[in-house]
Tab-separated table of C-alpha atoms in Angstrom:
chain	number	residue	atom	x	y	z
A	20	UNK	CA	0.000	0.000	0.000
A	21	UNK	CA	1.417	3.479	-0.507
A	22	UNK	CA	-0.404	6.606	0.620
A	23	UNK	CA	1.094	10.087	-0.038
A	24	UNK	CA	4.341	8.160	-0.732
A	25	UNK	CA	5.587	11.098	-2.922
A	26	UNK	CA	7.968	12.678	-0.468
A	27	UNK	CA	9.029	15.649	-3.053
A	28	UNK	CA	5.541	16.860	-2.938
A	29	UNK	CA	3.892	18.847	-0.454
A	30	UNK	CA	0.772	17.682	1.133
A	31	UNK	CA	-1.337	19.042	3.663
A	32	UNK	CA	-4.316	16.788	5.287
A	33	UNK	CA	-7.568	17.879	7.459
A	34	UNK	CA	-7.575	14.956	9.856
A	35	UNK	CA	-10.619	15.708	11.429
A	36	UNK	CA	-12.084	15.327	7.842
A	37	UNK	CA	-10.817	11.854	6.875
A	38	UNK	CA	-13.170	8.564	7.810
A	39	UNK	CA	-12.148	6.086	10.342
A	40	UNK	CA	-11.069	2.785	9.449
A	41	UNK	CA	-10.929	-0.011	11.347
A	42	UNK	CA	-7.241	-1.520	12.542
A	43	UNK	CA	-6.835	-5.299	13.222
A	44	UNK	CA	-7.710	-4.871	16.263
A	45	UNK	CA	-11.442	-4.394	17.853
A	46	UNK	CA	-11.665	-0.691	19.063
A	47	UNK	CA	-8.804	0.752	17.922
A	48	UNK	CA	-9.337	2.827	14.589
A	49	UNK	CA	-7.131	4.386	12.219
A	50	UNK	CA	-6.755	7.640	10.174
A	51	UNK	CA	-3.512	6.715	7.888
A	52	UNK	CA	-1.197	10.255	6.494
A	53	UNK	CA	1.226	8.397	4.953
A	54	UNK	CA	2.073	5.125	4.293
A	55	UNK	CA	4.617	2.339	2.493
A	56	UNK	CA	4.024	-1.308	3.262
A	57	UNK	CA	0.986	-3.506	3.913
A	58	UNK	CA	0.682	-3.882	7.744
A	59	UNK	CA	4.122	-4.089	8.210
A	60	UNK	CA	5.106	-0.368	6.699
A	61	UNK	CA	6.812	2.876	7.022
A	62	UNK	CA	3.344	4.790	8.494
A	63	UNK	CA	2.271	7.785	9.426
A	64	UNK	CA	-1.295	7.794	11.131
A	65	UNK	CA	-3.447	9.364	13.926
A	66	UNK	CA	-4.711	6.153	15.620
A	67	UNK	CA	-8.009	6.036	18.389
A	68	UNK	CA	-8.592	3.345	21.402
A	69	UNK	CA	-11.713	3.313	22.269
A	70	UNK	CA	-12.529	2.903	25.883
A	71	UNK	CA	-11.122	-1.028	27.392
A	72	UNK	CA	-9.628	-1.561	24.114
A	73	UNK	CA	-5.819	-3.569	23.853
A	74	UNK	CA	-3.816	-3.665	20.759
A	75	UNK	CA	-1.737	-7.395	20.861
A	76	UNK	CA	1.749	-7.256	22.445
A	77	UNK	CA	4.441	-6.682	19.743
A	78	UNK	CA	7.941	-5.643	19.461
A	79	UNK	CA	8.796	-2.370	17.602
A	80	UNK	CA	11.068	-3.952	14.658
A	81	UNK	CA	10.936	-0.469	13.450
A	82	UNK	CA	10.388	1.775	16.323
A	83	UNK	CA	7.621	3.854	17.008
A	84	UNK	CA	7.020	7.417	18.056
A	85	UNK	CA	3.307	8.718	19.196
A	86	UNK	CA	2.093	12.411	21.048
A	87	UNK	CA	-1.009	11.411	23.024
A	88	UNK	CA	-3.250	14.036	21.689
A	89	UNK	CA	-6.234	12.970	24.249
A	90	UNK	CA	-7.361	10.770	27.077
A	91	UNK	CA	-4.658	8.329	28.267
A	92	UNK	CA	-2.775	6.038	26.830
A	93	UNK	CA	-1.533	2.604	28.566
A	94	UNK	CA	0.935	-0.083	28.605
A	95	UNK	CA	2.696	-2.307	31.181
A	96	UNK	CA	5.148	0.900	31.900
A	97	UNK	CA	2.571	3.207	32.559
A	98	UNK	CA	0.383	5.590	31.959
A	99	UNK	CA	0.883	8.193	29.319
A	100	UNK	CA	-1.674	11.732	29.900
A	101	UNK	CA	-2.581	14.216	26.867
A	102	UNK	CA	0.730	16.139	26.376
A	103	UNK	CA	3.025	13.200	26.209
A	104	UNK	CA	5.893	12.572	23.632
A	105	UNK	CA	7.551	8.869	23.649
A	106	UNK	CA	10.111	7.286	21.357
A	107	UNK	CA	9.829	3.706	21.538
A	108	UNK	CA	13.295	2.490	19.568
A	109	UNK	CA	13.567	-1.027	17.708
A	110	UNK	CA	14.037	-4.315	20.022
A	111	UNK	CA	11.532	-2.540	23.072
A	112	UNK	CA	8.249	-4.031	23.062
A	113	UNK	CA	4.772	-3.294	25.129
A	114	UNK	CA	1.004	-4.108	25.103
A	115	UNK	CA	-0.370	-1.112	24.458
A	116	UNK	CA	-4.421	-0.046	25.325
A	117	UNK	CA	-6.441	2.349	26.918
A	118	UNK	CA	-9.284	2.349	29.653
A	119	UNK	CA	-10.526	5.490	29.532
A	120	UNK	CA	-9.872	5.777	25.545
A	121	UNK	CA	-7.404	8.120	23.725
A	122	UNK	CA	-5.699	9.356	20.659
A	123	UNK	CA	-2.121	9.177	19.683
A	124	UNK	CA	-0.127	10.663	16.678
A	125	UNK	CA	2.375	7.443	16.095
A	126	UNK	CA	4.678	7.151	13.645
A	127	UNK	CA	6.308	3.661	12.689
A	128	UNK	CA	9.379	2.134	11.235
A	129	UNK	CA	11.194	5.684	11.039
A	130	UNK	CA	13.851	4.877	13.514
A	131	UNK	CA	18.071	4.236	12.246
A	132	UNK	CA	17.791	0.583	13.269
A	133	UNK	CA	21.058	1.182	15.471
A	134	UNK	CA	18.897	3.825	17.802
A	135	UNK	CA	18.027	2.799	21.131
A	136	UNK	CA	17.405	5.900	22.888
A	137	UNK	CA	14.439	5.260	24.705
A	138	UNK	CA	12.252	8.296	26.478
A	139	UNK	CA	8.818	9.766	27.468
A	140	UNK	CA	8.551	13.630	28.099
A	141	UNK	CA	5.686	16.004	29.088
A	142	UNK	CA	5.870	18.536	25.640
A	143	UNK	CA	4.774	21.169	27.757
A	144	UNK	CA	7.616	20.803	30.244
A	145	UNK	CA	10.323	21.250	27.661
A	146	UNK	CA	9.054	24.705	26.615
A	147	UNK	CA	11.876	27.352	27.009
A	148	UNK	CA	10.783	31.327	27.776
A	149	UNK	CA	8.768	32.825	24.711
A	150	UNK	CA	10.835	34.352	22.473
A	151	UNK	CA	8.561	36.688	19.803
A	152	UNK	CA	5.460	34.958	21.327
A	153	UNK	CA	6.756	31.603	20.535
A	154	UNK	CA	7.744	29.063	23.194
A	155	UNK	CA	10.021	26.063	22.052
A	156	UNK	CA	10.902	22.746	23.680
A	157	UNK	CA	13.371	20.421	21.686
A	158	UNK	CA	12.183	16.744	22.376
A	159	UNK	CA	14.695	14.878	20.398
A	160	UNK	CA	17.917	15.584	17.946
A	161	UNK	CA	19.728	13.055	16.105
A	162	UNK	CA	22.115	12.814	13.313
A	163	UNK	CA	19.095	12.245	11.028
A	164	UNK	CA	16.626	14.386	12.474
A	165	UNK	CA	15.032	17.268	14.757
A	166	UNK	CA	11.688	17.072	16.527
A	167	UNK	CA	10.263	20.279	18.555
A	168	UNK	CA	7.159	21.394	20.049
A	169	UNK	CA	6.178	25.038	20.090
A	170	UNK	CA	3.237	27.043	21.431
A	171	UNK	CA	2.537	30.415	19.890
A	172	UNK	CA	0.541	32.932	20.830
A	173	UNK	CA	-1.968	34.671	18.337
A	174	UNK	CA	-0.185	36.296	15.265
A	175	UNK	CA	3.257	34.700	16.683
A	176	UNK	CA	5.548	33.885	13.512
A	177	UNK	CA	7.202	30.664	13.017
A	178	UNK	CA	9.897	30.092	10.344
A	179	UNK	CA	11.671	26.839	10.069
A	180	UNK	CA	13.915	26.056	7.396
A	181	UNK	CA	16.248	23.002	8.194
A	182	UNK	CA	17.130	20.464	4.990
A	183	UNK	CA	16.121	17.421	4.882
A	184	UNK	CA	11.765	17.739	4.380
A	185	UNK	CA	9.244	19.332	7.429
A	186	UNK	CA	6.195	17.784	8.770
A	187	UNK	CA	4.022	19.449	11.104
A	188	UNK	CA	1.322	18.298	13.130
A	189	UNK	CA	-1.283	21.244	14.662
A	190	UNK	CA	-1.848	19.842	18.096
A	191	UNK	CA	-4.535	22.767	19.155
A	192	UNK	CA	-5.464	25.910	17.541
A	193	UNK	CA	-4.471	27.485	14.351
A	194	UNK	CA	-1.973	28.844	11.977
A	195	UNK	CA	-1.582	29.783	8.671
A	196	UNK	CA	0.463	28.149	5.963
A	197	UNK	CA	0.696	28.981	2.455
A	198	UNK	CA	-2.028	31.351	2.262
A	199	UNK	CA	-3.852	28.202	3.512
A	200	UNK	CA	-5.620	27.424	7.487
A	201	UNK	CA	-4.794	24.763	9.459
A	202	UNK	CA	-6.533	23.871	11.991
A	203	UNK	CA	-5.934	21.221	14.894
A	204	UNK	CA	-5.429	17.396	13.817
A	205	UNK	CA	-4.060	19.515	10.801
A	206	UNK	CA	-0.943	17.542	9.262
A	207	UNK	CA	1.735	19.274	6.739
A	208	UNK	CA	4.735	18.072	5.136
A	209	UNK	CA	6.933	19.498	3.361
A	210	UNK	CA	9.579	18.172	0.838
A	211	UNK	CA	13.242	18.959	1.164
A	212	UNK	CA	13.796	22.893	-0.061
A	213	UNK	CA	10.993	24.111	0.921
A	214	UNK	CA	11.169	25.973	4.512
A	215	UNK	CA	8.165	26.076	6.901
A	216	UNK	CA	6.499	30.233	7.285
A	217	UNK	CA	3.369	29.445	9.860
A	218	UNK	CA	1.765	32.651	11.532
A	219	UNK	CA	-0.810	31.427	14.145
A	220	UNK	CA	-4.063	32.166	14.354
A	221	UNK	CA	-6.566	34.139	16.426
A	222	UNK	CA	-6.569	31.515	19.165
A	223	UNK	CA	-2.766	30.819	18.576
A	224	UNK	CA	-1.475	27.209	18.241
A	225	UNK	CA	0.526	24.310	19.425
A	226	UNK	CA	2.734	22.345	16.629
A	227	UNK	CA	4.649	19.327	16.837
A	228	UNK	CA	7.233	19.590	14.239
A	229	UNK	CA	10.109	17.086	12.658
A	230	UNK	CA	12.801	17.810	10.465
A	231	UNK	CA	15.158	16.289	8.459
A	232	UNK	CA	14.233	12.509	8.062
A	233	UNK	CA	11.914	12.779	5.116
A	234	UNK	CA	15.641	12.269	3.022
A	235	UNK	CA	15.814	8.888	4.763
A	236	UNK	CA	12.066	7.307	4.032
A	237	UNK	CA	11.195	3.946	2.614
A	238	UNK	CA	9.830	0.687	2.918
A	239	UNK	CA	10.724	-1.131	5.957
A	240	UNK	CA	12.831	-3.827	5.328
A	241	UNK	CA	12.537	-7.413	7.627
C-alpha cells in the first residue's frame, strides 16, 4: 500500500475530515497520512482506542514514536496523559491499550535501526521562555533528524527552514500556511527545499514539528 508516498511533494491533510477505518484490532481505529508497506510499513497515522480496548503485544522492529493528543494512553510501563511525547526504539516491546480511551499521533518504522534511545517527556515541560510569542521545547535531535514542540501565541511567527523535508502536526489551535488554514489534527509536510512560514491564528497554536528525516524514508525492510 502506498499513501502520499511522494515525499518531493507537499501535502497538507484535514484529519478531522478523513473517515475512520478499522485496525486489526477491535476498538482501535485508524486515520492513515502516509504510508509504504501492507501492515508491516513505514506509516504515518493518527490512531483512536476506544474505551477497554488492547492492541496485541508486539515488538517495535521499526520503532515507534506517538504524542497522546487525548485521554490516556496505557501499557505495562505506565500511563501516558494528553501532552506526552515517547520514542519507543527497535528491540523494546509493550502491550499497548487504553481504559478510559485516547488518541495518539504514532509514527512507525522511522527509527536508524542502530537507535536505542528510549524516552517519554511532558511537551509542555520542555518549553523554554517565549521568544517573539513563541515558546520552544526540543524533544529529540539526532544525526538524522530534529523534533520540537512550540506554542505560539496569536499572530506569533514561526519560520523553520532546516534540509532534509518538514512535517508538522497542529496539536490545538491554528496557523496559517501557504495562504492556507490549518486547523488542529491539521498535518503538513513538506519536501526537502521548501522551509516552513506558519503565523498562528486568532486563538494561537501548538505544533509538533520534525525535520530532516523525510531524506531517509522507505519501505521497511525485515
Amino acid at each position: 500500500m502506498e499513501l502520499n508516498a511522494d515525499f518531493k511533494a507537499r501535502v497538507v491533510i484535514h484529519s478531522d475530515q478523513v473517515e475512520w477505518t478499522a485496525s486489526p484490532m477491535p476498538g482501535v481505529d485508524r486515520r492513515m497520512l502516509d504510508r509504504i508497506g501492507d501492515e508491516v510499513a513505514r506509516a504515518t497515522s493518527i490512531v483512536r482506542y476506544a474505551a477497554t480496548s488492547q492492541f496485541s503485544a508486539h515488538t517495535h522492529t521499526g520503532g515507534e514514536e506517538f504524542i497522546v493528543l487525548d485521554g490516556v494512553f496505557q501499557d505495562e510501563h505506565g500511563d501516558y496523559p494528553e501532552g506526552t511525547y515517547v520514542r519507543n526504539p527497535p528491540t523494546t516491546a509493550h502491550t499497548p491499550g487504553s481504559e478510559p480511551g485516547c488518541t495518539i499521533f504514532v509514527k512507525l518504522w522511522q527509527f536508524d535501526m542502530e537507535d536505542r534511545n528510549q524516552f517519554r517527556k511532558t511537551m509542555a515541560d520542555e518549553l523554554a521562555a517565549p521568544v517573539g510569542g513563541v515558546a520552544l521545547a526540543e524533544l529529540h535531535r539526532d544525526a538524522r533528524e530534529v523534533v520540537t514542540y512550540s506554542e505560539m501565541d496569536p499572530g506569533a511567527a514561526l519560520v523553520n527552514s532546516n534540509v532534509g523535508g518538514i512535517e508538522m502536526l497542529v496539536i490545538a489551535g491554528s496557523a496559517v500556511e501557504g495562504g492556507e488554514t490549518l486547523g488542529k489534527g491539521a498535518w503538513l509536510r513538506l519536501p526537502e527545499g521548501q522551509s516552513l512560514n506558519i503565523v498562528a491564528g486568532n486563538d494561537g497554536a501548538k505544533v509538533w514539528i520534525k525535520t530532516g528525516h523525510l531524506r531517509h524514508a522507505k519501505a521497511p525492510t525485515i
